[in-house]
mmCIF file of C-alpha atoms and ligand atoms in Angstrom:
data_model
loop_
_atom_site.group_PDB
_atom_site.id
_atom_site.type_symbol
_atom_site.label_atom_id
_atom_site.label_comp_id
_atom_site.label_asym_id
_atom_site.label_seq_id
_atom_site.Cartn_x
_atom_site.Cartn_y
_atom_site.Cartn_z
ATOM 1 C CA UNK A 1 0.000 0.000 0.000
ATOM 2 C CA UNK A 2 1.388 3.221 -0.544
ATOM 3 C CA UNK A 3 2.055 5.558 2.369
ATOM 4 C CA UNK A 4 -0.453 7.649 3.615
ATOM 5 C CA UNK A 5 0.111 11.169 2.209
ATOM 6 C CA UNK A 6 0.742 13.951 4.941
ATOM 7 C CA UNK A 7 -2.021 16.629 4.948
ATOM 8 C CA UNK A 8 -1.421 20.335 5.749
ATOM 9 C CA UNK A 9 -4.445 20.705 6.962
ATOM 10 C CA UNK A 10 -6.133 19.287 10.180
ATOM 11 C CA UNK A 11 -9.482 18.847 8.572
ATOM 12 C CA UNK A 12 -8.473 16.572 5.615
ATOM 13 C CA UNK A 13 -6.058 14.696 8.311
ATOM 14 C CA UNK A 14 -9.359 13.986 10.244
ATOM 15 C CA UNK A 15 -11.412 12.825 7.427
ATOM 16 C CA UNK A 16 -8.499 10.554 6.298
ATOM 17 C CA UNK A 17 -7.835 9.293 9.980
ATOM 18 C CA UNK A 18 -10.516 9.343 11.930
ATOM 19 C CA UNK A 19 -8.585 9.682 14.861
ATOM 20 C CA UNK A 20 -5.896 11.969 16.980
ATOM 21 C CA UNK A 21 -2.787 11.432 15.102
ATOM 22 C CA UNK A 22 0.167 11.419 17.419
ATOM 23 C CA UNK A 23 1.181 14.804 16.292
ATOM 24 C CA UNK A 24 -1.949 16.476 18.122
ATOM 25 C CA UNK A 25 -2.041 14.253 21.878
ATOM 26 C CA UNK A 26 -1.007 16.770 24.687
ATOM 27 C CA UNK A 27 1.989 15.370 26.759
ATOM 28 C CA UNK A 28 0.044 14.230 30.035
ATOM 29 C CA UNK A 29 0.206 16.704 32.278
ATOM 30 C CA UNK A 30 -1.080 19.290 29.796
ATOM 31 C CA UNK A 31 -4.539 18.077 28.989
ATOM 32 C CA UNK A 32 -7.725 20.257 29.173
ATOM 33 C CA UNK A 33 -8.848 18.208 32.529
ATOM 34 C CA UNK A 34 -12.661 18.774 30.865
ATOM 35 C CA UNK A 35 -14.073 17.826 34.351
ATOM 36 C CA UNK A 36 -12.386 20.407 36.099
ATOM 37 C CA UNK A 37 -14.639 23.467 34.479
ATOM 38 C CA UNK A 38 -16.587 26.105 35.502
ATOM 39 C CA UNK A 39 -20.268 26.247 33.875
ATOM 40 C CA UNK A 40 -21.795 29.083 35.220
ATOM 41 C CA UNK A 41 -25.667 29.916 34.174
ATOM 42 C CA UNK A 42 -25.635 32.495 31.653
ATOM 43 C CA UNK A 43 -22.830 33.763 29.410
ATOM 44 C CA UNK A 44 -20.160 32.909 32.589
ATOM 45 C CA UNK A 45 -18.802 36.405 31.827
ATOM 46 C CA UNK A 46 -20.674 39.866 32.037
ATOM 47 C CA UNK A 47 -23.646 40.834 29.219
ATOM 48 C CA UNK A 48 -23.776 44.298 28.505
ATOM 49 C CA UNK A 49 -26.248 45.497 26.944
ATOM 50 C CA UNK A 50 -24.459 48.401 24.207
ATOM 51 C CA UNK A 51 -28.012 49.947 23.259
ATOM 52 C CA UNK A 52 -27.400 53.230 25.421
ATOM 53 C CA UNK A 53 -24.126 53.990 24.563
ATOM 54 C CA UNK A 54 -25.113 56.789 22.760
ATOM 55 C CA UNK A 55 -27.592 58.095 24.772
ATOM 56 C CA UNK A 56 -28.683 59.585 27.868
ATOM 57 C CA UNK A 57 -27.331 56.778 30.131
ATOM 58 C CA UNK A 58 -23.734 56.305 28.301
ATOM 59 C CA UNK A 59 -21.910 56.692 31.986
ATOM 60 C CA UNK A 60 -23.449 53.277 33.127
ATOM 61 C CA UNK A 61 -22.565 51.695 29.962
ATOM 62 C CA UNK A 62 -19.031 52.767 30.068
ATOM 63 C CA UNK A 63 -18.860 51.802 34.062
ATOM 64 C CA UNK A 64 -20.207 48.457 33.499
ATOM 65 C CA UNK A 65 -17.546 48.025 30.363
ATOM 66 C CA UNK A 66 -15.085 49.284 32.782
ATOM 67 C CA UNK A 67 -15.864 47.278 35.566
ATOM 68 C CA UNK A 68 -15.795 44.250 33.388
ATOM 69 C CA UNK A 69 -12.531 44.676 32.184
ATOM 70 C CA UNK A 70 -10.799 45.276 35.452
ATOM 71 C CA UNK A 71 -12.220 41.960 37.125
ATOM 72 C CA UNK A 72 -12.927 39.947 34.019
ATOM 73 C CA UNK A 73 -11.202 40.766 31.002
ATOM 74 C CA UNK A 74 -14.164 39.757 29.157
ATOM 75 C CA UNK A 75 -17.162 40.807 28.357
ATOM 76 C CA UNK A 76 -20.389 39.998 26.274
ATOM 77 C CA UNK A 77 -22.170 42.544 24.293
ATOM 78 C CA UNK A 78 -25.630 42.880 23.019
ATOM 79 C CA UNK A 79 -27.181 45.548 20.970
ATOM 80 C CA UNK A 80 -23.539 45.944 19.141
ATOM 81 C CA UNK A 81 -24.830 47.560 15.981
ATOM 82 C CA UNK A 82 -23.619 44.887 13.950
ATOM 83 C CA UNK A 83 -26.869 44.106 11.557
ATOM 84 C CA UNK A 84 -27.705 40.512 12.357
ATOM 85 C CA UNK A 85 -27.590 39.796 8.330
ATOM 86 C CA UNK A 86 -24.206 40.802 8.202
ATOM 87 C CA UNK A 87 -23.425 38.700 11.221
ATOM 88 C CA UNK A 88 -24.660 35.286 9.905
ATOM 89 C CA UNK A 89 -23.760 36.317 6.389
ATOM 90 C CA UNK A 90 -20.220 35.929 7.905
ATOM 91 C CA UNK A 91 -20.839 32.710 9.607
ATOM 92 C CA UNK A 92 -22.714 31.338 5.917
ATOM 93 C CA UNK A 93 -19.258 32.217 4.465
ATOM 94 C CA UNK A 94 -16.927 30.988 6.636
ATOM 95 C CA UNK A 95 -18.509 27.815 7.020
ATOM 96 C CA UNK A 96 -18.960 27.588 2.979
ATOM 97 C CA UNK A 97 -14.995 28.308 2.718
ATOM 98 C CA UNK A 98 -14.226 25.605 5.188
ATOM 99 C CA UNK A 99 -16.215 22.979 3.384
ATOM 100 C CA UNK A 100 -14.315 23.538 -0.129
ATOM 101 C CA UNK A 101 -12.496 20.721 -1.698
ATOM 102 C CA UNK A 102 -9.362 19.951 -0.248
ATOM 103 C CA UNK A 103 -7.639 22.011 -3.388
ATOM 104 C CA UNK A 104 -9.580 25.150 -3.333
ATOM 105 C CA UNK A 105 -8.517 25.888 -0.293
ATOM 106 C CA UNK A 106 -4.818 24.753 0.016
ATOM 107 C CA UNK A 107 -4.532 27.624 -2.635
ATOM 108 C CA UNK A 108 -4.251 29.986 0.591
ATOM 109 C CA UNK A 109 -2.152 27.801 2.236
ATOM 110 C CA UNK A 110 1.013 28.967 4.263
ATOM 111 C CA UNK A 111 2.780 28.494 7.470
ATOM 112 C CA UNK A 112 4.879 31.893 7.464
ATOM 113 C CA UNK A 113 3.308 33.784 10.463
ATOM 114 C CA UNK A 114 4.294 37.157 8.479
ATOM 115 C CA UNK A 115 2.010 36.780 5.920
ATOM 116 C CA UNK A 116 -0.897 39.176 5.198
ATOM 117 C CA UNK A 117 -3.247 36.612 4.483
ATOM 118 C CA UNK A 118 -3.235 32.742 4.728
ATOM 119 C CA UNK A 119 -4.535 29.467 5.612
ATOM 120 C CA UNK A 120 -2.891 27.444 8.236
ATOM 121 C CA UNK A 121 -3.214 25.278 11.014
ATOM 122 C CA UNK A 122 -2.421 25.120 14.452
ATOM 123 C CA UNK A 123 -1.135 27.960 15.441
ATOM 124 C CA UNK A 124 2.607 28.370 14.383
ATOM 125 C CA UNK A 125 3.420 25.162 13.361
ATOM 126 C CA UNK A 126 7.071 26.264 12.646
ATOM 127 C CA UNK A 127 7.859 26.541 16.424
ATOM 128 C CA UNK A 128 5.299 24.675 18.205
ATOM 129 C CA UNK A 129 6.047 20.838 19.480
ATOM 130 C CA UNK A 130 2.417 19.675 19.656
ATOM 131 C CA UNK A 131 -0.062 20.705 17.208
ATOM 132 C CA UNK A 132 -3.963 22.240 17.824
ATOM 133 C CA UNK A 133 -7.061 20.948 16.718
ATOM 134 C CA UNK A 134 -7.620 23.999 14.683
ATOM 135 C CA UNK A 135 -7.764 25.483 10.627
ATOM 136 C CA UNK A 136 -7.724 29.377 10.241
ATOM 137 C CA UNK A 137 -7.673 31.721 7.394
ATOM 138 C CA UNK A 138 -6.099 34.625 8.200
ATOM 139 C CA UNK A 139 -6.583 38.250 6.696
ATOM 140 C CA UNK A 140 -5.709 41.622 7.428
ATOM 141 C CA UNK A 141 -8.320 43.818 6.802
ATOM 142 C CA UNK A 142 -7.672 47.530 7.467
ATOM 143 C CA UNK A 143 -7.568 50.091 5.666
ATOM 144 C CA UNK A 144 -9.617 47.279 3.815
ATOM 145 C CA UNK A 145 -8.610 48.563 0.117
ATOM 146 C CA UNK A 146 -4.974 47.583 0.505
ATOM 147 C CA UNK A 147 -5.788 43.845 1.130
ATOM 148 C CA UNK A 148 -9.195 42.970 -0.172
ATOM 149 C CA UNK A 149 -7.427 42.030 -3.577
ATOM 150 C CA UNK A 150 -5.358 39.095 -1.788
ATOM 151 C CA UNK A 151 -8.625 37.603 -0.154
ATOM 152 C CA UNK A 152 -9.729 34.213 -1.117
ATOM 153 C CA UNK A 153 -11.833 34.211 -4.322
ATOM 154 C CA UNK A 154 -13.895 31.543 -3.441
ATOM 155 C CA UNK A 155 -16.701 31.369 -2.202
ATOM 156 C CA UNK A 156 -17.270 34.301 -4.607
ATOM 157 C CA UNK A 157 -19.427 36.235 -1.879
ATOM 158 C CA UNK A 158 -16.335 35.965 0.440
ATOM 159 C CA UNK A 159 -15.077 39.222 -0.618
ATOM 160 C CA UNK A 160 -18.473 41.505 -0.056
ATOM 161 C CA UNK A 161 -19.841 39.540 2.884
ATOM 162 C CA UNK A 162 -16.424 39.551 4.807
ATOM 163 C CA UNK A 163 -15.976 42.921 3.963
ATOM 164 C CA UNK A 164 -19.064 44.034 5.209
ATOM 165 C CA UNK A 165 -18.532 42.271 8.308
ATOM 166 C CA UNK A 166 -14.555 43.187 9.093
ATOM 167 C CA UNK A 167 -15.580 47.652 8.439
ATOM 168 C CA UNK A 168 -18.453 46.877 11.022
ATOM 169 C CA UNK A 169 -16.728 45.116 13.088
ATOM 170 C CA UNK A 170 -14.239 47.886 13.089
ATOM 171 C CA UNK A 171 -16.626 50.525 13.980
ATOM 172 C CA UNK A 172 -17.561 48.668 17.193
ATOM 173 C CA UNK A 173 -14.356 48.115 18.024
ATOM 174 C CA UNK A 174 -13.404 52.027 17.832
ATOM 175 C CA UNK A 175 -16.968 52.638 20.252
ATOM 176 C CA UNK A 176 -15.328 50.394 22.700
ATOM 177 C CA UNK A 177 -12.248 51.764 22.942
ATOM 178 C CA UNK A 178 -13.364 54.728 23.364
ATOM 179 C CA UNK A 179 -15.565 53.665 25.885
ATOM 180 C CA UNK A 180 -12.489 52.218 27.250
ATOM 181 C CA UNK A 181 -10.444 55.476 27.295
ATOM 182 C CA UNK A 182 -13.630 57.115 28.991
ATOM 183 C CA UNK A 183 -13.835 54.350 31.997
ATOM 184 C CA UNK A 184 -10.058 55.027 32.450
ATOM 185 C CA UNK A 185 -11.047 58.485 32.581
ATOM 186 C CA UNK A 186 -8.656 59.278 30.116
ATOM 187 C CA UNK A 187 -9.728 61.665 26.642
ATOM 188 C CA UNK A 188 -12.108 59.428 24.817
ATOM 189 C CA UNK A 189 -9.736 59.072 21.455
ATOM 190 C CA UNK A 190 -6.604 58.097 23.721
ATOM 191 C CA UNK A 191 -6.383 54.288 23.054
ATOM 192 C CA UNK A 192 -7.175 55.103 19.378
ATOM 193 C CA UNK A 193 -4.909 57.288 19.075
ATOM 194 C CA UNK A 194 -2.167 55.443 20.625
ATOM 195 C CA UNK A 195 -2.312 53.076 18.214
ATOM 196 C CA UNK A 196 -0.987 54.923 15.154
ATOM 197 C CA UNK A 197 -2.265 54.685 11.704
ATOM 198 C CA UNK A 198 -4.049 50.934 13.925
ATOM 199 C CA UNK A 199 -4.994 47.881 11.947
ATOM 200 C CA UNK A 200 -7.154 44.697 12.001
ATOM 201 C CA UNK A 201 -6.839 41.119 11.422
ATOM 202 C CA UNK A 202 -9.333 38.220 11.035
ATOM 203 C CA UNK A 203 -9.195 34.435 12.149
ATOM 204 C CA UNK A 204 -11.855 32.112 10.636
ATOM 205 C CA UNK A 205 -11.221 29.627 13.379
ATOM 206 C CA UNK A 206 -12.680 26.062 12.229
ATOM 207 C CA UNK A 207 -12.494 23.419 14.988
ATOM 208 C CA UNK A 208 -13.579 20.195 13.090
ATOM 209 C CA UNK A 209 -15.229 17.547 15.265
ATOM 210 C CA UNK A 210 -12.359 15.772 17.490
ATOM 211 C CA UNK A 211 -12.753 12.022 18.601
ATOM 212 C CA UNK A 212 -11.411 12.309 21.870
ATOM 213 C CA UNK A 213 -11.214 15.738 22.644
ATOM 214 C CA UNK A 214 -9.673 15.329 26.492
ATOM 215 C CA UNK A 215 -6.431 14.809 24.214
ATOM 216 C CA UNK A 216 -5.835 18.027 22.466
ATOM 217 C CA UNK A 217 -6.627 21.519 22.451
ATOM 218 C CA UNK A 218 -8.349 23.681 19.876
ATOM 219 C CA UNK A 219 -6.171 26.286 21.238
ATOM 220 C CA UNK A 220 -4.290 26.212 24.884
ATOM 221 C CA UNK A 221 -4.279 29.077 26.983
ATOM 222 C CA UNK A 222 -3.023 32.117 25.630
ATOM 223 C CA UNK A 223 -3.535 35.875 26.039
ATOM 224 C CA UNK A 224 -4.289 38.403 22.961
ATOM 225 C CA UNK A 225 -1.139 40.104 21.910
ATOM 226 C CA UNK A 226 -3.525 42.930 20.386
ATOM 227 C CA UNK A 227 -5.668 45.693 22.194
ATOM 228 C CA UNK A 228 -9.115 44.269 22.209
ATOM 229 C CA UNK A 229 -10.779 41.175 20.135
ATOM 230 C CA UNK A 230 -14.035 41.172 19.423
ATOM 231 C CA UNK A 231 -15.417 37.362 19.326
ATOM 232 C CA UNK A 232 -18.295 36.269 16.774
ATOM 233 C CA UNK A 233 -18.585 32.212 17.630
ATOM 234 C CA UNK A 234 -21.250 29.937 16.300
ATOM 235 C CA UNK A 235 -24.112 28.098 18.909
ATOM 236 C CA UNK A 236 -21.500 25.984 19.844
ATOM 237 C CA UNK A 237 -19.148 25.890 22.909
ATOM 238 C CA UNK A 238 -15.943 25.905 23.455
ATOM 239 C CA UNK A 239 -13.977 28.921 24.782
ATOM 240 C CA UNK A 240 -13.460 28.904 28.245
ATOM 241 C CA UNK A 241 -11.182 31.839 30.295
ATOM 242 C CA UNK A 242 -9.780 32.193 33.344
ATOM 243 C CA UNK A 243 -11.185 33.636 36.903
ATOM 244 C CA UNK A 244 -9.296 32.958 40.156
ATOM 245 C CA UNK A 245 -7.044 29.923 38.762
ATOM 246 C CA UNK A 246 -10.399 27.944 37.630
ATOM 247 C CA UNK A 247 -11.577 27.732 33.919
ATOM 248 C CA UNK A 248 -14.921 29.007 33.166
ATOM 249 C CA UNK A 249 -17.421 27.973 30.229
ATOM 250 C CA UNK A 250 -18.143 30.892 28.189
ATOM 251 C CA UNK A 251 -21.796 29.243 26.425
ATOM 252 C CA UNK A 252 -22.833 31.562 22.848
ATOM 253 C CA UNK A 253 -25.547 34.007 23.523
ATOM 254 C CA UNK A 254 -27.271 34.298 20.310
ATOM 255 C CA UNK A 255 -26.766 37.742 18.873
ATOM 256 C CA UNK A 256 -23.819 38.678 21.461
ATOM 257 C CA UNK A 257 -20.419 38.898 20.834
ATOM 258 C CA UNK A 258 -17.528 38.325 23.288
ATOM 259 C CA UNK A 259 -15.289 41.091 23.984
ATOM 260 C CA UNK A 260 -11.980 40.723 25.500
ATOM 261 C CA UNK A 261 -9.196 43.123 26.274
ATOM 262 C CA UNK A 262 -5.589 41.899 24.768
ATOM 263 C CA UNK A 263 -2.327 42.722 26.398
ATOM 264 C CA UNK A 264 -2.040 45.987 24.644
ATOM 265 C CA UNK A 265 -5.484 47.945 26.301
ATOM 266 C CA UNK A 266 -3.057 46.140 29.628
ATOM 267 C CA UNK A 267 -0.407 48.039 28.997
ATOM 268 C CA UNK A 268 -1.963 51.376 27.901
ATOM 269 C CA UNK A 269 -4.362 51.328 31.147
ATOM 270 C CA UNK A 270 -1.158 50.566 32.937
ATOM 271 C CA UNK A 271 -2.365 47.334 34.391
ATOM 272 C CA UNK A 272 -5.533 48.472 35.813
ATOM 273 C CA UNK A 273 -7.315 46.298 32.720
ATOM 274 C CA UNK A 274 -6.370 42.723 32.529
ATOM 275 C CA UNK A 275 -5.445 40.591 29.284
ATOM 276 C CA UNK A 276 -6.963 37.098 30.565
ATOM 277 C CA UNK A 277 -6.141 33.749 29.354
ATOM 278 C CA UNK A 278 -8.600 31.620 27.421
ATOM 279 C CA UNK A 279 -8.167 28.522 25.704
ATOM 280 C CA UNK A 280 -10.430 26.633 23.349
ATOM 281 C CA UNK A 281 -11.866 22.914 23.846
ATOM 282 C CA UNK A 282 -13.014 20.720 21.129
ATOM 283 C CA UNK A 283 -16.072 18.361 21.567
ATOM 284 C CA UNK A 284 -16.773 14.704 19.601
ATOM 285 C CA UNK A 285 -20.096 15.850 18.125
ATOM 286 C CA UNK A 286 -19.478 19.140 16.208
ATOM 287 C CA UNK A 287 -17.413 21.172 13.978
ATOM 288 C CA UNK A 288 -16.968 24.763 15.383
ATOM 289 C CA UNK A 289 -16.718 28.166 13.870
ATOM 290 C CA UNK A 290 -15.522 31.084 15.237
ATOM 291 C CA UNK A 291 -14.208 34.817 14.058
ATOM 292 C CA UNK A 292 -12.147 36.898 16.171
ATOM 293 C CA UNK A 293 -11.435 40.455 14.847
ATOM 294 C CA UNK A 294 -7.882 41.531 16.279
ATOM 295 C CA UNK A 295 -8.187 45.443 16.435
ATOM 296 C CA UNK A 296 -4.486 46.499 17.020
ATOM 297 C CA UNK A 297 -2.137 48.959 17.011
ATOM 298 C CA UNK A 298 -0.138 49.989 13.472
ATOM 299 C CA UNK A 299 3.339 48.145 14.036
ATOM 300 C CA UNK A 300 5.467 51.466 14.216
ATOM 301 C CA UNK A 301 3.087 52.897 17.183
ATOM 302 C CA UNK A 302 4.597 52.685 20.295
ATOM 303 C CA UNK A 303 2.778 51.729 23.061
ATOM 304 C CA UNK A 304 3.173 52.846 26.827
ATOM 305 C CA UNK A 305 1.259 53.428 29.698
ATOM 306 C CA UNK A 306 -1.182 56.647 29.220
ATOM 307 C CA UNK A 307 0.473 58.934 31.995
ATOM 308 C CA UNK A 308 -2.549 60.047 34.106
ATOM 309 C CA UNK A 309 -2.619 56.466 35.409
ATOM 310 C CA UNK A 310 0.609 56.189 36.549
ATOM 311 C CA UNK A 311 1.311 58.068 40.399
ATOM 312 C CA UNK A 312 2.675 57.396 43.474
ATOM 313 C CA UNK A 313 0.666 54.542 44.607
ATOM 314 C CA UNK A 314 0.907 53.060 40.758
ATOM 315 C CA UNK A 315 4.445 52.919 39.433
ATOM 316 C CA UNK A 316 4.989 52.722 35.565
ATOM 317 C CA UNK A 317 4.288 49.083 34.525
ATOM 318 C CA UNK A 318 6.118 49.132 30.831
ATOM 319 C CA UNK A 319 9.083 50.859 29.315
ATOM 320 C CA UNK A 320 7.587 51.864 26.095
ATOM 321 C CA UNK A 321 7.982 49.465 23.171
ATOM 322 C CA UNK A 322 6.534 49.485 19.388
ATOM 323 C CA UNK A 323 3.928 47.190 18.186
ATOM 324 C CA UNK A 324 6.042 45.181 15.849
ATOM 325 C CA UNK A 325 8.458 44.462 18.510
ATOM 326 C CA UNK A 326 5.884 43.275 20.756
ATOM 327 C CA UNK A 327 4.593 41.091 18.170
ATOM 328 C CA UNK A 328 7.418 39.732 17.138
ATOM 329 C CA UNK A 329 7.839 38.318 20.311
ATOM 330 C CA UNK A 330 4.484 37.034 20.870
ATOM 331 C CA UNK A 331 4.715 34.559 17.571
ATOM 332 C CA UNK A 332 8.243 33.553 18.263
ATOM 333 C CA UNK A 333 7.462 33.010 22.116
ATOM 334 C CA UNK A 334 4.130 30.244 20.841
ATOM 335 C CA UNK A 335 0.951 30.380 22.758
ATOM 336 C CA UNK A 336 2.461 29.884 26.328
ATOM 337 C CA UNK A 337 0.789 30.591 29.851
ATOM 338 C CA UNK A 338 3.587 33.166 30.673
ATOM 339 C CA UNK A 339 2.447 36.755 29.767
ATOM 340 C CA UNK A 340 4.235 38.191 26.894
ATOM 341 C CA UNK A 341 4.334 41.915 28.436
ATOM 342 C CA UNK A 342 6.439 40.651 31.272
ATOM 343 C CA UNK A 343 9.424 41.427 29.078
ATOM 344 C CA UNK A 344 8.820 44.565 28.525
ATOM 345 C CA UNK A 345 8.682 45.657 32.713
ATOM 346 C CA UNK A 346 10.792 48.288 33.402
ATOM 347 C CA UNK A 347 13.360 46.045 35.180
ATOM 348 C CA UNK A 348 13.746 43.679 32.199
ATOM 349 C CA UNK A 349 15.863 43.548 29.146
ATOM 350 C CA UNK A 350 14.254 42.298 25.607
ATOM 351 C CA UNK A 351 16.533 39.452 24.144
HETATM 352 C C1 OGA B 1 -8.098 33.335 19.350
HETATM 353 C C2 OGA B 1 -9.123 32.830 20.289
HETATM 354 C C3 OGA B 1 -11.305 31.858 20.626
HETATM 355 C C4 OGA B 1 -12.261 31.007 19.904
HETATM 356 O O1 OGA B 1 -8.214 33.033 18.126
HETATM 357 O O2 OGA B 1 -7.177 34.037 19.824
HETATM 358 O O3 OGA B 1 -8.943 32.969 21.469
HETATM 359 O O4 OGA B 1 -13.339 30.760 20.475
HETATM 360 N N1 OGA B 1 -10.211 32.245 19.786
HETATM 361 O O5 OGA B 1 -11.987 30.566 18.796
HETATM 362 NI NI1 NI B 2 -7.421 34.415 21.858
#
């Protein structure tokens, strides 16, 4: 018989296999312990309701968005202004791409972390020692005009309906962080300003179905290296983040999206707002979809703590650093429990 051709991507391993190939089972003592979880009624994490951010009552939505991210990290939001079309055209899409023949979509395939827009698997699978139950597409998307060209072809709605979805998604993210800047009580444009000329990326996440999913990880715990991700997932679980050393079960809310703050809002707010870890868990019985939007800073902006917050009785948490160093450590570091920012303290040198 002739050997069994390797496959670059997960889902065409799986439908070939039919089982966790060595390649993907966690080392022992770093399995998801799926018994061991937190499911909380409700979302697990905080639902705000976004619909009077513009109005009359804005101070209690900005309170509740800050109080959220300086004991959570994460947050659910309702009323986002995202039109629901928009929002399940995106999930229609994604779901459409994923289901392609095998050679549609290796056309997008790479597994060089620097570029603008590919396919992949895992997570870095040039560093990384075990591999994640996980396929993404990855795009930039902002200013949208200087990458919309390099998208994916196919499905040939992919371009309009993921457009539609990435400059909306980008318009929430802005009204957050300037609700952000507000809680802070820092100038409403601060954090957007910070961030330079800014930018966005997108993950299609697709989780396929896993047949033993105490094994593996769709993704282990990690912390966003951007400023704030804004979570569209599917009806079905599987992220879970941290509170007080135990994981917690964050269940879909139909027409919410999950909001977390990434290690950059942690710097800016100079530590008062926390970058959390989360992790993703497959399950036997479904295929998963999920879209993060990575709002971020442009690489050249550099990033420090906004200087109201830091005082006497709050010392300066960061030494300022650009973007693209930052990030540069974060993929050559792998997903890894250890906070990325802890390099850049004061007190520490950057190898
Ligand atoms: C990520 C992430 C969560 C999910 O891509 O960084 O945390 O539910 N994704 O897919
Ligand atoms: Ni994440």
């Amino acid at each position: 018989m002739a050997p069994a051709i390797a496959k670059p991507l997960l889902s065409d391993l799986v439908a070939q296999s039919g089982q966790v190939p060595s390649s993907h089972i966690r080392p022992v003592g770093d399995r998801p312990d799926l018994d061991n979880v937190d499911h909380e009624s409700g979302a697990g994490i905080p639902l705000i309701d976004l619909e009077q951010l513009d109005g009359p009552d804005r101070h209690k939505v900005v309170e509740a968005i800050g109080s959220a991210c300086e004991t959570d990290g994460f947050f659910m939001v309702k009323n986002h202004g995202i039109p629901k079309e928009v929002v399940e055209g995106m999930l229609i899409v994604a779901r459409e791409f994923f289901h392609m023949p095998e050679s549609e979509r290796l056309k997008c395939y790479s597994d060089d972390p620097k570029k603008a827009i590919r396919l992949s698997t895992s997570f870095n699978v040039r560093t990384e020692k075990v591999s994640n139950w996980r396929d993404f597409l990855r795009l930039h998307c902002f200013p949208l005009e200087s990458f919309i060209d390099q998208w994916p072809s196919n499905p040939p709605s992919f371009r309009e309906v993921v457009g539609t979805y990435s400059t909306e998604a980008r318009k929430l993210a802005l009204r957050l962080l300037e609700a952000i800047s507000e809680s802070l009580g820092l100038e409403k444009g601060h954090m957007v300003s910070a961030m330079g000329r800014q930018a966005q990326h997108m993950a299609v996440n697709y989780y396929p179905p896993c047949p033993q999913p105490e094994l593996t990880y769709g993704l282990p715990g990690h912390k966003d290296p951007n400023a704030i991700t804004l979570l569209l997932q599917d009806g079905v679980s599987g992220l879970q983040v941290q509170r007080n050393g135990r994981w917690v079960a964050v269940n879909p809310v139909p027409d919410a999206l999950v909001i977390n703050i990434g290690d950059q809002v942690q710097a800016l707010s100079n530590d008062r707002y926390k970058s959390v870890l989360h992790r993703v868990i497959v399950n036997s019985e479904s295929e998963r979809i999920s879209v993060p939007t990575f709002y971020c800073p442009s690489p050249d902006a550099v990033i420090a703590p906004a200087n109201a917050l830091v005082d006497d009785d709050h010392s300066l948490a960061y030494r300022p650093f650009t973007y693209q160093a930052y990030y540069d450590a974060f993929w050559n570091m792998g997903l890894e429990s250890a906070s990325c920012l802890d390099r850049f303290r004061p007190n520490k040198q950057v190898d």
